[in-house]
Amino acid sequence: MLIKTPDPIKPSQITDKQQYLNRRQFIRDTTKFGMAGALLTSATGLILPAETALAGTKLSTVKNHEFSTDEELTPYDAVTSYNNFYEFGTDKRDPASRSGKFKPQPWSVAIDGECMKPGVYDYEDIIKPHQLEERIYRLRCVEAWSMVIPWVGIPLGDVLKRFEPTSRAKYVSFTTVMRPDEMPGLRRDVLRWPYREGLRIDEAMHPLTILTVGLYGETLPNQNGAPIRLIVPWKYGFKSIKSIVKIEFTHKQPKTSWNISAPHEYGFYANVNPEVDHPRWSQGKERRIGDFLKRETLKFNGYGEQVAALYNGMDLRKHY
Amino acid sequence: MAPSGKKPLLFLACSIPFCLLIYNGITNNLTANPIKEITHFTGEWTLNFLLITLAVTPLRKITGNNALIRYRRMLGLFTFFYACLHFSTFLALDHFFDWAEIVRDIVKRPYVTVGFTAFILLIPLAVTSTNKMTRRLGNNWRKLHRLIYLIGVCAIFHYLWLVKADILPPVIYGLILCLLLALRSPRIKFKSRKT
Ligand code: HEM
């Protein structure tokens, strides 16, 4: 009989970063080669692991163990080269290849709506008072693929409280920056720009929800939503809005971009839910980037223990 | 060079996308999600070849060069070849022969249903592409091969129904298909044909 004991030490704690990046990269290369091999039957060649460029600035963080998963990390290279960020183009490669002109600093965020301290705050003003945490979360895209990413961020609730939301603040709405000169995808109205997302106030205040400024211990690359983005790990990736320039407390449920674009396909809640299919594809399974076989998708992306109570009494088929 | 002498060249040209796919596979250049990338690449090239095949007759009409007809079969068979790659990717890589899931997809997802229809309809055309079959079927061969128009329409809806937000590429492909079908109309005549 095989007895499995949970390993309390995470790989990232015992291996230095570059080393584990290389190892993950190697694993990914070999899996990919295997896939190509399956198709091509005969293929020989030398595979050199691609250079993993680390362009960001180091951030000093403490690791949050309470909410982090110890699943294998998706390699840095994959996290930063396979993105949905339509402001730079609709191809998964566009955000990495077409975001070179984007300037994430200096940056400020406008705080508005039902709160006592609205105003325009510099990036530093927002982040400085807080301790940055590393949190390793699963990310589940609505397109049925997933990653495991070590984000760096702060609980959104802690930040929002500083602006003193009033009792009328029932929702929080977020807006992405719009800079056509730096974001070539904005030239075409694929979605209604600027990109907008929203959360119910209790979702925004939930300790799992983070305002994110980095990944893999460094500042966010442009393609991942520099310099400041949202991460809501129990919802489909499109809820985790990137490059935020405006946060507004609202009384009414805010309009959100994908919901405007296709209301019967993308709801306001967009909680990961294998029981409710996208009208055009199944949400029952997902492919973890780097894996060959798909795996079962978990309800609330596996964060049900923490967040299911937020939706007590709600029909999640109706509120998809 | 005699037209038939160009056939090996055309064969090589038609193989380029396939070689590119192999090359990108070996050099680890199929994004972090290679199965999706292979699906998209092979799907796109199936559609490209379908439209190239459908362009032969209008081109012949416009240029008056009847010799072009000699290349049509090879182009059609390459369409089928890329469709087979595309479908095998779906079966073997995407679903890894999970038959229950495969059948569910084909039945439940309209974009897969029409894609599957297009693929199934391509099979009799590929099978009857030999000289022998052409001769044996006689006039029925022409009737049978008109299925390619329906296949084209299915392929466009397949693409249109699978995109998330950016419908421009399938719309462009759709317009090209409309143009290629319209040019077949006997009401559209070209001067060069008479010369
Ligand atoms: C003549 C037949 C077919 C043609 C011309 C065709 C063409 C295409 C095209 C153009 C794409 C989109 C590529 C892109 O987004 O860049 C695509 C995607 C796809 N096709 Fe096909 N296809 C055909 C048959 C099939 C069949 C038989 C199946 C499976 C039963 C299938 C399954 C798919 C899937 C799963 C996708 C990807 C959808 C996604 O993005 O999630 N196709 N195909």
Coordinates of C-alpha atoms and ligand atoms in Angstrom, one line a residue:
Chain A
M1 CA 0.0 0.0 0.0
L2 CA 1.2 3.4 -0.8
I3 CA 0.8 6.0 2.0
K4 CA 0.8 9.5 0.8
T5 CA 1.9 12.1 3.3
P6 CA 1.3 15.8 2.4
D7 CA 4.6 17.5 1.8
P8 CA 4.6 20.7 3.9
I9 CA 7.7 22.1 2.1
K10 CA 6.9 23.7 -1.2
P11 CA 9.3 23.4 -4.1
S12 CA 9.8 27.1 -4.3
Q13 CA 11.1 27.2 -0.7
I14 CA 13.9 24.7 -1.3
T15 CA 14.9 25.4 -4.8
D16 CA 16.2 28.8 -6.0
K17 CA 14.0 30.5 -8.6
Q18 CA 16.1 30.3 -11.7
Q19 CA 16.7 26.6 -11.0
Y20 CA 13.0 25.8 -10.7
L21 CA 12.2 27.9 -13.6
N22 CA 14.7 25.9 -15.7
R23 CA 13.4 22.7 -14.4
R24 CA 9.8 23.6 -15.2
Q25 CA 10.8 24.8 -18.6
F26 CA 12.5 21.5 -19.3
I27 CA 9.5 19.5 -18.2
R28 CA 7.3 21.7 -20.4
D29 CA 9.7 21.3 -23.4
T30 CA 9.6 17.5 -23.1
T31 CA 5.8 17.4 -22.8
K32 CA 5.5 19.6 -25.8
F33 CA 7.9 17.5 -27.8
G34 CA 5.9 14.5 -26.8
M35 CA 2.8 16.0 -28.2
A36 CA 4.4 17.0 -31.4
G37 CA 5.8 13.5 -31.5
A38 CA 2.4 12.0 -31.2
L39 CA 1.3 13.9 -34.3
L40 CA 4.4 13.5 -36.3
T41 CA 5.4 10.0 -35.3
S42 CA 8.9 10.5 -36.4
A43 CA 10.8 13.5 -35.2
T44 CA 14.3 13.7 -33.9
G45 CA 16.0 16.8 -32.8
L46 CA 17.9 18.6 -30.0
I47 CA 15.6 20.6 -27.8
L48 CA 17.2 23.5 -26.1
P49 CA 15.2 25.1 -23.3
A50 CA 14.2 28.6 -24.3
E51 CA 15.9 31.4 -22.5
T52 CA 13.7 32.6 -19.6
A53 CA 14.0 36.3 -19.6
L54 CA 13.1 38.0 -16.3
A55 CA 12.5 41.7 -17.0
G56 CA 10.7 42.7 -13.9
T57 CA 11.9 44.4 -10.7
K58 CA 12.3 42.3 -7.6
L59 CA 9.6 42.7 -5.0
S60 CA 10.0 42.0 -1.3
T61 CA 7.2 39.7 -0.2
V62 CA 6.1 37.3 2.5
K63 CA 4.5 34.1 1.5
N64 CA 0.9 33.5 2.3
H65 CA 0.6 29.8 3.2
E66 CA -3.0 29.9 4.2
F67 CA -4.3 30.4 0.7
S68 CA -1.5 29.1 -1.5
T69 CA -1.7 25.8 -3.3
D70 CA 1.3 23.5 -3.4
E71 CA 0.5 22.3 -7.0
E72 CA 3.3 22.5 -9.5
L73 CA 3.8 26.0 -10.8
T74 CA 3.2 26.8 -14.5
P75 CA 6.5 27.9 -15.9
Y76 CA 7.2 31.7 -16.0
D77 CA 7.7 31.5 -19.7
A78 CA 4.2 30.0 -20.2
V79 CA 2.6 32.5 -17.8
T80 CA 4.1 35.4 -19.7
S81 CA 3.7 34.2 -23.3
Y82 CA 0.2 32.8 -23.4
N83 CA -2.2 35.6 -22.5
N84 CA -5.7 37.0 -23.2
F85 CA -5.4 40.7 -23.1
Y86 CA -7.4 41.9 -26.1
E87 CA -6.2 45.5 -25.9
F88 CA -3.0 44.2 -27.4
G89 CA -4.7 41.8 -29.8
T90 CA -6.8 38.6 -29.8
D91 CA -4.1 36.1 -30.5
K92 CA -2.6 34.5 -27.3
R93 CA 0.9 35.7 -28.4
D94 CA -0.1 39.3 -29.1
P95 CA 0.1 40.6 -25.5
A96 CA 3.7 39.4 -25.1
S97 CA 4.8 40.5 -28.6
R98 CA 2.8 43.8 -29.0
S99 CA 3.0 45.3 -25.5
G100 CA 6.6 46.6 -25.8
K101 CA 5.5 50.2 -26.1
F102 CA 3.2 50.1 -23.0
K103 CA 4.5 52.3 -20.1
P104 CA 3.2 51.0 -16.7
Q105 CA 5.0 53.8 -14.8
P106 CA 4.1 56.4 -13.6
W107 CA 0.6 55.1 -12.8
S108 CA -2.3 56.4 -10.9
V109 CA -5.8 55.0 -10.1
A110 CA -8.9 57.1 -9.8
I111 CA -11.1 56.1 -6.8
D112 CA -14.7 57.2 -7.3
G113 CA -18.3 56.6 -6.3
E114 CA -19.9 55.7 -3.0
C115 CA -17.0 56.3 -0.7
M116 CA -15.7 59.0 1.7
K117 CA -12.2 59.4 0.1
P118 CA -12.5 59.6 -3.6
G119 CA -9.6 60.9 -5.6
V120 CA -6.7 60.1 -7.8
Y121 CA -4.1 58.0 -6.1
D122 CA -0.6 57.3 -7.2
Y123 CA 0.5 53.7 -7.5
E124 CA 2.8 54.1 -4.6
D125 CA 0.1 55.6 -2.4
I126 CA -2.1 52.6 -3.0
I127 CA 0.5 49.9 -2.5
K128 CA 3.0 51.3 0.0
P129 CA 1.0 51.0 3.2
H130 CA 0.6 47.3 2.7
Q131 CA 2.7 44.2 3.0
L132 CA 3.1 42.4 -0.3
E133 CA 2.2 38.7 -0.2
E134 CA 3.0 35.9 -2.5
R135 CA 0.0 33.8 -3.2
I136 CA 0.1 30.7 -5.4
Y137 CA -3.4 30.4 -7.0
R138 CA -5.0 28.4 -9.7
L139 CA -6.2 30.4 -12.7
R140 CA -9.0 28.9 -14.7
C141 CA -9.7 30.6 -18.1
V142 CA -13.2 30.4 -19.5
E143 CA -11.6 28.8 -22.5
A144 CA -11.0 25.6 -20.5
W145 CA -7.3 25.9 -19.8
S146 CA -5.7 26.6 -16.5
M147 CA -2.4 27.6 -14.8
V148 CA -0.9 27.8 -11.3
I149 CA 0.7 31.2 -10.8
P150 CA 2.7 32.7 -7.9
W151 CA 1.1 36.2 -7.7
V152 CA 2.4 39.0 -5.6
G153 CA -0.4 41.3 -4.2
I154 CA -2.4 42.6 -1.3
P155 CA -5.9 41.8 -0.2
L156 CA -8.2 44.1 -2.2
G157 CA -10.4 44.5 0.9
D158 CA -7.6 46.1 2.9
V159 CA -7.0 48.7 0.1
L160 CA -10.7 49.4 -0.4
K161 CA -11.3 50.0 3.3
R162 CA -8.9 52.9 3.2
F163 CA -11.3 54.8 0.9
E164 CA -14.1 54.3 3.4
P165 CA -16.9 52.9 1.2
T166 CA -20.4 54.1 2.4
S167 CA -23.4 51.8 3.1
R168 CA -24.6 52.5 -0.4
A169 CA -21.6 50.8 -1.9
K170 CA -23.0 47.4 -3.0
Y171 CA -20.6 46.7 -5.9
V172 CA -17.2 47.7 -7.0
S173 CA -16.5 48.4 -10.7
F174 CA -13.0 48.4 -12.3
T175 CA -11.8 49.9 -15.6
T176 CA -8.7 49.1 -17.7
V177 CA -6.5 51.8 -19.1
M178 CA -7.2 52.9 -22.7
R179 CA -4.1 54.0 -24.6
P180 CA -4.5 53.4 -28.3
D181 CA -1.0 54.5 -29.1
E182 CA 0.5 51.8 -26.8
M183 CA -2.2 49.2 -27.1
P184 CA -2.7 48.2 -30.8
G185 CA -5.7 45.9 -30.1
L186 CA -7.8 49.0 -29.3
R187 CA -7.9 50.0 -32.9
R188 CA -10.7 47.5 -33.5
D189 CA -13.9 47.3 -31.5
V190 CA -13.6 43.6 -30.7
L191 CA -15.1 44.4 -27.2
R192 CA -16.6 47.7 -26.0
W193 CA -13.6 49.6 -24.7
P194 CA -12.6 50.4 -22.1
Y195 CA -12.6 47.0 -20.6
R196 CA -14.7 46.9 -17.5
E197 CA -15.3 44.4 -14.7
G198 CA -17.1 44.3 -11.5
L199 CA -17.6 42.4 -8.2
R200 CA -20.2 42.4 -5.5
I201 CA -18.8 44.3 -2.5
D202 CA -18.6 41.1 -0.4
E203 CA -16.7 39.4 -3.2
A204 CA -14.3 42.3 -3.4
M205 CA -13.7 42.3 0.4
H206 CA -13.2 38.5 0.5
P207 CA -9.7 37.7 1.7
L208 CA -8.9 35.6 -1.4
T209 CA -9.4 38.6 -3.7
I210 CA -6.1 40.4 -4.3
L211 CA -4.9 43.5 -6.0
T212 CA -1.9 42.1 -7.8
V213 CA 1.3 43.9 -8.7
G214 CA 3.7 41.0 -9.5
L215 CA 4.3 37.4 -10.4
Y216 CA 7.2 35.1 -9.7
G217 CA 8.5 37.6 -7.1
E218 CA 8.8 40.5 -9.6
T219 CA 6.7 43.3 -11.0
L220 CA 4.0 42.3 -13.5
P221 CA 5.1 42.2 -17.2
N222 CA 3.0 44.3 -19.5
Q223 CA 1.2 41.3 -21.0
N224 CA 0.0 40.2 -17.5
G225 CA -1.7 43.5 -16.7
A226 CA 1.1 45.8 -15.4
P227 CA 1.3 47.6 -13.2
I228 CA -1.8 46.7 -11.1
R229 CA -4.5 44.1 -11.7
L230 CA -7.2 42.1 -10.0
I231 CA -7.0 38.4 -9.2
V232 CA -10.2 36.6 -8.2
P233 CA -9.2 33.0 -8.2
W234 CA -12.6 31.3 -8.0
K235 CA -13.9 33.1 -11.0
Y236 CA -13.0 32.7 -14.7
G237 CA -9.9 34.6 -15.7
F238 CA -11.7 37.4 -17.6
K239 CA -13.0 38.7 -14.2
S240 CA -9.5 39.4 -13.1
I241 CA -9.2 42.7 -14.9
K242 CA -5.8 44.0 -15.9
S243 CA -4.0 47.4 -15.9
I244 CA -6.6 49.1 -13.7
V245 CA -7.0 52.9 -13.8
K246 CA -10.3 53.3 -12.1
I247 CA -12.1 51.7 -9.1
E248 CA -15.6 52.9 -8.4
F249 CA -18.0 51.9 -5.6
T250 CA -21.5 51.7 -7.0
H251 CA -25.0 51.1 -5.8
K252 CA -26.1 49.2 -8.9
Q253 CA -24.5 46.2 -10.5
P254 CA -22.0 47.6 -12.9
K255 CA -21.8 46.7 -16.6
T256 CA -19.0 44.3 -17.5
S257 CA -17.4 44.0 -20.9
W258 CA -17.9 40.3 -21.7
N259 CA -21.4 40.4 -20.4
I260 CA -22.1 43.3 -22.8
S261 CA -20.5 41.4 -25.7
A262 CA -22.4 38.1 -25.2
P263 CA -24.8 38.2 -22.2
H264 CA -26.0 34.6 -22.6
E265 CA -22.4 33.3 -22.5
Y266 CA -20.7 35.4 -19.9
G267 CA -22.6 36.4 -16.8
F268 CA -21.7 39.0 -14.1
Y269 CA -20.7 36.3 -11.6
A270 CA -18.7 34.0 -13.8
N271 CA -17.8 31.7 -11.0
V272 CA -15.9 28.6 -12.2
N273 CA -18.5 25.9 -12.3
P274 CA -18.2 22.6 -14.1
E275 CA -22.0 22.1 -13.8
V276 CA -22.8 25.1 -16.0
D277 CA -21.4 24.8 -19.5
H278 CA -20.5 27.7 -21.7
P279 CA -23.2 27.5 -24.4
R280 CA -20.6 26.5 -26.9
W281 CA -18.3 24.3 -25.0
S282 CA -18.1 22.1 -21.9
Q283 CA -16.7 23.6 -18.6
G284 CA -16.5 20.2 -17.0
K285 CA -12.8 19.7 -17.8
E286 CA -9.8 21.9 -18.3
R287 CA -6.3 21.4 -19.6
R288 CA -3.6 22.5 -17.2
I289 CA -1.0 24.2 -19.3
G290 CA 1.9 21.7 -19.7
D291 CA -0.4 18.7 -19.3
F292 CA -1.5 16.4 -22.1
L293 CA -4.6 15.0 -20.5
K294 CA -7.4 17.2 -19.3
R295 CA -8.5 17.2 -15.7
E296 CA -11.8 17.7 -13.9
T297 CA -12.7 21.3 -13.2
L298 CA -13.5 22.0 -9.6
K299 CA -16.4 24.1 -8.5
F300 CA -15.3 27.6 -7.6
N301 CA -11.9 26.5 -9.0
G302 CA -11.3 24.5 -5.8
Y303 CA -12.0 27.5 -3.5
G304 CA -15.5 26.4 -2.5
E305 CA -14.6 26.0 1.1
Q306 CA -13.7 29.7 1.3
V307 CA -16.3 31.2 -1.0
A308 CA -19.4 29.0 -1.5
A309 CA -21.1 30.7 1.4
L310 CA -21.1 34.0 -0.6
Y311 CA -23.7 32.4 -2.9
N312 CA -26.0 30.7 -0.4
G313 CA -29.5 30.5 -1.7
M314 CA -28.5 31.7 -5.2
D315 CA -29.3 29.6 -8.3
L316 CA -25.9 29.5 -9.9
R317 CA -27.4 28.3 -13.2
K318 CA -29.3 31.5 -13.4
H319 CA -26.5 33.6 -12.0
Y320 CA -23.7 32.1 -14.1
Chain B
M1 CA 7.3 23.8 -68.6
A2 CA 4.3 21.7 -69.4
P3 CA 1.5 22.1 -66.8
S4 CA 1.9 18.6 -65.5
G5 CA 5.5 19.3 -64.9
K6 CA 4.5 21.8 -62.3
K7 CA 2.6 19.2 -60.3
P8 CA 5.6 18.2 -58.1
L9 CA 6.2 21.9 -57.4
L10 CA 2.6 22.4 -56.4
F11 CA 2.8 19.3 -54.2
L12 CA 5.8 20.8 -52.4
A13 CA 4.1 24.1 -52.0
C14 CA 1.0 22.5 -50.5
S15 CA 3.2 20.7 -48.0
I16 CA 4.8 23.8 -46.7
P17 CA 2.2 24.4 -43.9
F18 CA 2.6 20.8 -42.8
C19 CA 6.4 21.2 -42.7
L20 CA 6.0 24.4 -40.8
L21 CA 3.8 22.7 -38.2
I22 CA 6.4 20.0 -37.7
Y23 CA 9.2 22.5 -37.5
N24 CA 7.3 24.6 -34.9
G25 CA 6.6 21.4 -33.0
I26 CA 10.2 20.4 -32.9
T27 CA 11.5 23.9 -32.1
N28 CA 8.9 24.3 -29.3
N29 CA 7.1 27.1 -31.0
L30 CA 3.5 26.1 -30.7
T31 CA 2.6 28.4 -27.7
A32 CA 2.2 27.2 -24.1
N33 CA -1.0 25.3 -25.3
P34 CA 0.3 23.3 -28.3
I35 CA -2.9 21.3 -28.7
K36 CA -5.0 24.4 -29.2
E37 CA -2.4 25.8 -31.5
I38 CA -2.3 22.7 -33.7
T39 CA -6.1 22.6 -33.8
H40 CA -6.2 26.2 -35.0
F41 CA -3.4 25.9 -37.4
T42 CA -4.7 22.8 -39.1
G43 CA -8.3 24.2 -39.1
E44 CA -7.2 27.4 -40.7
W45 CA -5.2 25.5 -43.4
T46 CA -8.1 23.2 -44.2
L47 CA -10.2 26.2 -44.8
N48 CA -7.4 27.9 -46.9
F49 CA -7.1 24.9 -49.1
L50 CA -10.9 24.5 -49.4
L51 CA -11.0 28.1 -50.8
I52 CA -8.0 27.7 -53.0
T53 CA -9.6 24.6 -54.5
L54 CA -12.8 26.5 -55.0
A55 CA -10.8 29.3 -56.7
V56 CA -9.7 27.0 -59.6
T57 CA -12.8 27.2 -61.6
P58 CA -13.3 31.0 -61.4
L59 CA -9.6 31.5 -62.2
R60 CA -10.0 29.3 -65.2
K61 CA -13.0 31.4 -66.3
I62 CA -11.2 34.7 -65.7
T63 CA -7.9 33.7 -67.3
G64 CA -9.2 31.4 -70.0
N65 CA -6.5 29.0 -69.0
N66 CA -8.2 25.6 -69.0
A67 CA -5.0 23.8 -68.0
L68 CA -5.6 25.0 -64.5
I69 CA -8.1 22.2 -64.0
R70 CA -5.2 19.7 -63.8
Y71 CA -4.3 21.1 -60.4
R72 CA -7.7 20.9 -58.8
R73 CA -7.6 17.3 -57.7
M74 CA -4.3 17.8 -55.8
L75 CA -5.6 20.9 -54.1
G76 CA -8.8 19.1 -53.1
L77 CA -6.8 16.2 -51.7
F78 CA -4.6 18.5 -49.7
T79 CA -7.8 20.0 -48.3
F80 CA -8.8 16.5 -47.2
F81 CA -5.3 15.9 -45.8
Y82 CA -5.4 19.0 -43.6
A83 CA -8.9 18.2 -42.6
C84 CA -7.7 14.7 -41.5
L85 CA -4.9 16.3 -39.4
H86 CA -7.4 18.7 -37.9
F87 CA -9.9 16.0 -37.0
S88 CA -7.2 13.6 -35.7
T89 CA -6.0 16.5 -33.5
F90 CA -9.5 16.7 -32.1
L91 CA -9.8 13.0 -31.5
A92 CA -6.3 12.0 -30.4
L93 CA -4.8 15.1 -28.8
D94 CA -7.7 17.2 -27.6
H95 CA -10.0 14.4 -26.4
F96 CA -7.5 11.5 -26.3
F97 CA -10.1 9.1 -27.7
D98 CA -12.6 9.8 -24.9
W99 CA -15.5 8.6 -27.1
A100 CA -18.3 9.7 -24.8
E101 CA -16.9 13.2 -24.7
I102 CA -16.3 13.2 -28.5
V103 CA -19.9 12.1 -29.3
R104 CA -21.3 14.7 -26.8
D105 CA -19.2 17.4 -28.4
I106 CA -20.4 16.5 -31.9
V107 CA -24.0 16.3 -30.9
K108 CA -24.2 19.2 -28.4
R109 CA -21.9 21.9 -29.8
P110 CA -23.3 23.3 -33.1
Y111 CA -19.9 24.5 -34.2
V112 CA -18.5 20.9 -33.9
T113 CA -21.7 19.5 -35.5
V114 CA -21.2 21.5 -38.7
G115 CA -17.4 21.0 -38.7
F116 CA -18.0 17.3 -38.4
T117 CA -20.6 17.4 -41.2
A118 CA -18.1 19.2 -43.4
F119 CA -15.5 16.5 -42.7
I120 CA -17.8 13.6 -43.3
L121 CA -18.9 15.1 -46.6
L122 CA -15.3 15.5 -47.7
I123 CA -14.8 11.7 -47.5
P124 CA -16.8 10.6 -50.5
L125 CA -15.2 13.4 -52.6
A126 CA -11.7 12.2 -51.7
V127 CA -12.7 8.5 -52.3
T128 CA -14.1 9.3 -55.8
S129 CA -11.2 11.5 -56.9
T130 CA -9.4 8.8 -58.8
N131 CA -9.5 8.7 -62.6
K132 CA -11.2 5.3 -62.4
M133 CA -14.0 6.6 -60.2
T134 CA -14.4 9.7 -62.2
R135 CA -15.0 7.6 -65.3
R136 CA -17.2 5.1 -63.6
L137 CA -19.5 7.8 -62.1
G138 CA -19.7 9.8 -65.3
N139 CA -22.2 12.6 -64.9
N140 CA -22.9 11.6 -61.3
W141 CA -19.4 12.6 -60.4
R142 CA -20.1 16.2 -61.2
K143 CA -23.3 16.1 -59.2
L144 CA -21.6 14.4 -56.2
H145 CA -18.7 16.9 -56.2
R146 CA -21.1 19.8 -55.9
L147 CA -21.1 18.9 -52.3
I148 CA -18.0 21.0 -52.0
Y149 CA -20.2 24.1 -51.9
L150 CA -22.1 22.8 -48.9
I151 CA -18.9 21.8 -47.3
G152 CA -17.7 25.4 -47.8
V153 CA -20.8 26.8 -46.1
C154 CA -20.5 24.4 -43.2
A155 CA -16.8 25.3 -42.7
I156 CA -17.7 29.0 -42.5
F157 CA -20.4 28.4 -39.9
H158 CA -18.0 26.2 -38.0
Y159 CA -15.6 29.0 -37.8
L160 CA -18.2 31.7 -37.2
W161 CA -19.7 29.8 -34.3
L162 CA -16.5 29.0 -32.5
V163 CA -14.9 32.5 -32.2
K164 CA -15.3 34.3 -28.9
A165 CA -15.5 37.9 -29.9
D166 CA -13.6 38.7 -33.1
I167 CA -15.8 37.6 -35.9
L168 CA -13.8 39.4 -38.5
P169 CA -11.7 36.4 -39.8
P170 CA -14.6 34.1 -40.4
V171 CA -16.6 37.0 -42.0
I172 CA -13.7 37.6 -44.4
Y173 CA -13.5 33.9 -45.2
G174 CA -17.2 33.9 -45.7
L175 CA -17.1 36.8 -48.1
I176 CA -14.4 35.1 -50.1
L177 CA -16.5 32.0 -50.3
C178 CA -19.5 34.0 -51.5
L179 CA -17.3 35.7 -54.2
L180 CA -15.9 32.3 -55.4
L181 CA -19.4 30.9 -55.6
A182 CA -20.9 34.0 -57.3
L183 CA -18.1 33.9 -60.0
R184 CA -19.4 30.5 -61.1
S185 CA -22.7 32.0 -62.2
P186 CA -23.1 31.7 -66.0
R187 CA -24.4 35.3 -65.9
I188 CA -20.9 36.5 -65.0
K189 CA -18.8 36.5 -68.1
F190 CA -15.2 37.5 -68.7
K191 CA -13.8 38.9 -72.0
S192 CA -10.6 37.0 -71.8
R193 CA -12.5 33.8 -72.2
K194 CA -13.4 34.5 -75.8
T195 CA -9.9 35.4 -76.9
Ligands
HEM1 C1 -13.7 20.7 -43.5 C2 -13.7 20.7 -42.2 C3 -13.2 21.7 -41.3 C4 -12.7 23.0 -41.5 C5 -12.5 23.7 -42.8 C6 -12.4 23.5 -40.2 C7 -11.9 24.8 -40.0 C8 -11.6 25.3 -38.7 C9 -11.1 26.6 -38.5 C10 -10.8 27.7 -39.6 C11 -10.9 26.8 -37.2 C12 -10.5 28.0 -36.4 C13 -9.0 28.2 -36.5 C14 -8.6 29.5 -35.8 O1 -9.3 29.9 -34.8 O2 -7.6 30.0 -36.1 C15 -11.3 25.5 -36.6 C16 -11.2 25.3 -35.2 C17 -11.7 24.1 -34.6 N1 -12.2 23.0 -35.2 FE1 -12.4 22.8 -37.2 N2 -12.7 22.6 -39.2 C18 -13.2 21.5 -39.9 C19 -13.6 20.3 -39.3 C20 -13.6 20.1 -37.9 C21 -14.0 18.8 -37.3 C22 -14.5 17.6 -38.0 C23 -13.9 19.0 -35.9 C24 -14.2 18.0 -34.8 C25 -15.1 17.1 -34.8 C26 -13.4 20.3 -35.7 C27 -13.1 20.9 -34.5 C28 -12.5 22.1 -34.3 C29 -12.1 22.6 -33.0 C30 -12.3 21.9 -31.6 C31 -11.6 23.9 -33.2 C32 -11.1 24.8 -32.1 C33 -12.1 25.6 -31.4 C34 -11.6 26.4 -30.3 O3 -10.9 27.4 -30.5 O4 -11.8 26.0 -29.1 N3 -13.2 20.9 -36.9 N4 -11.7 24.6 -37.5

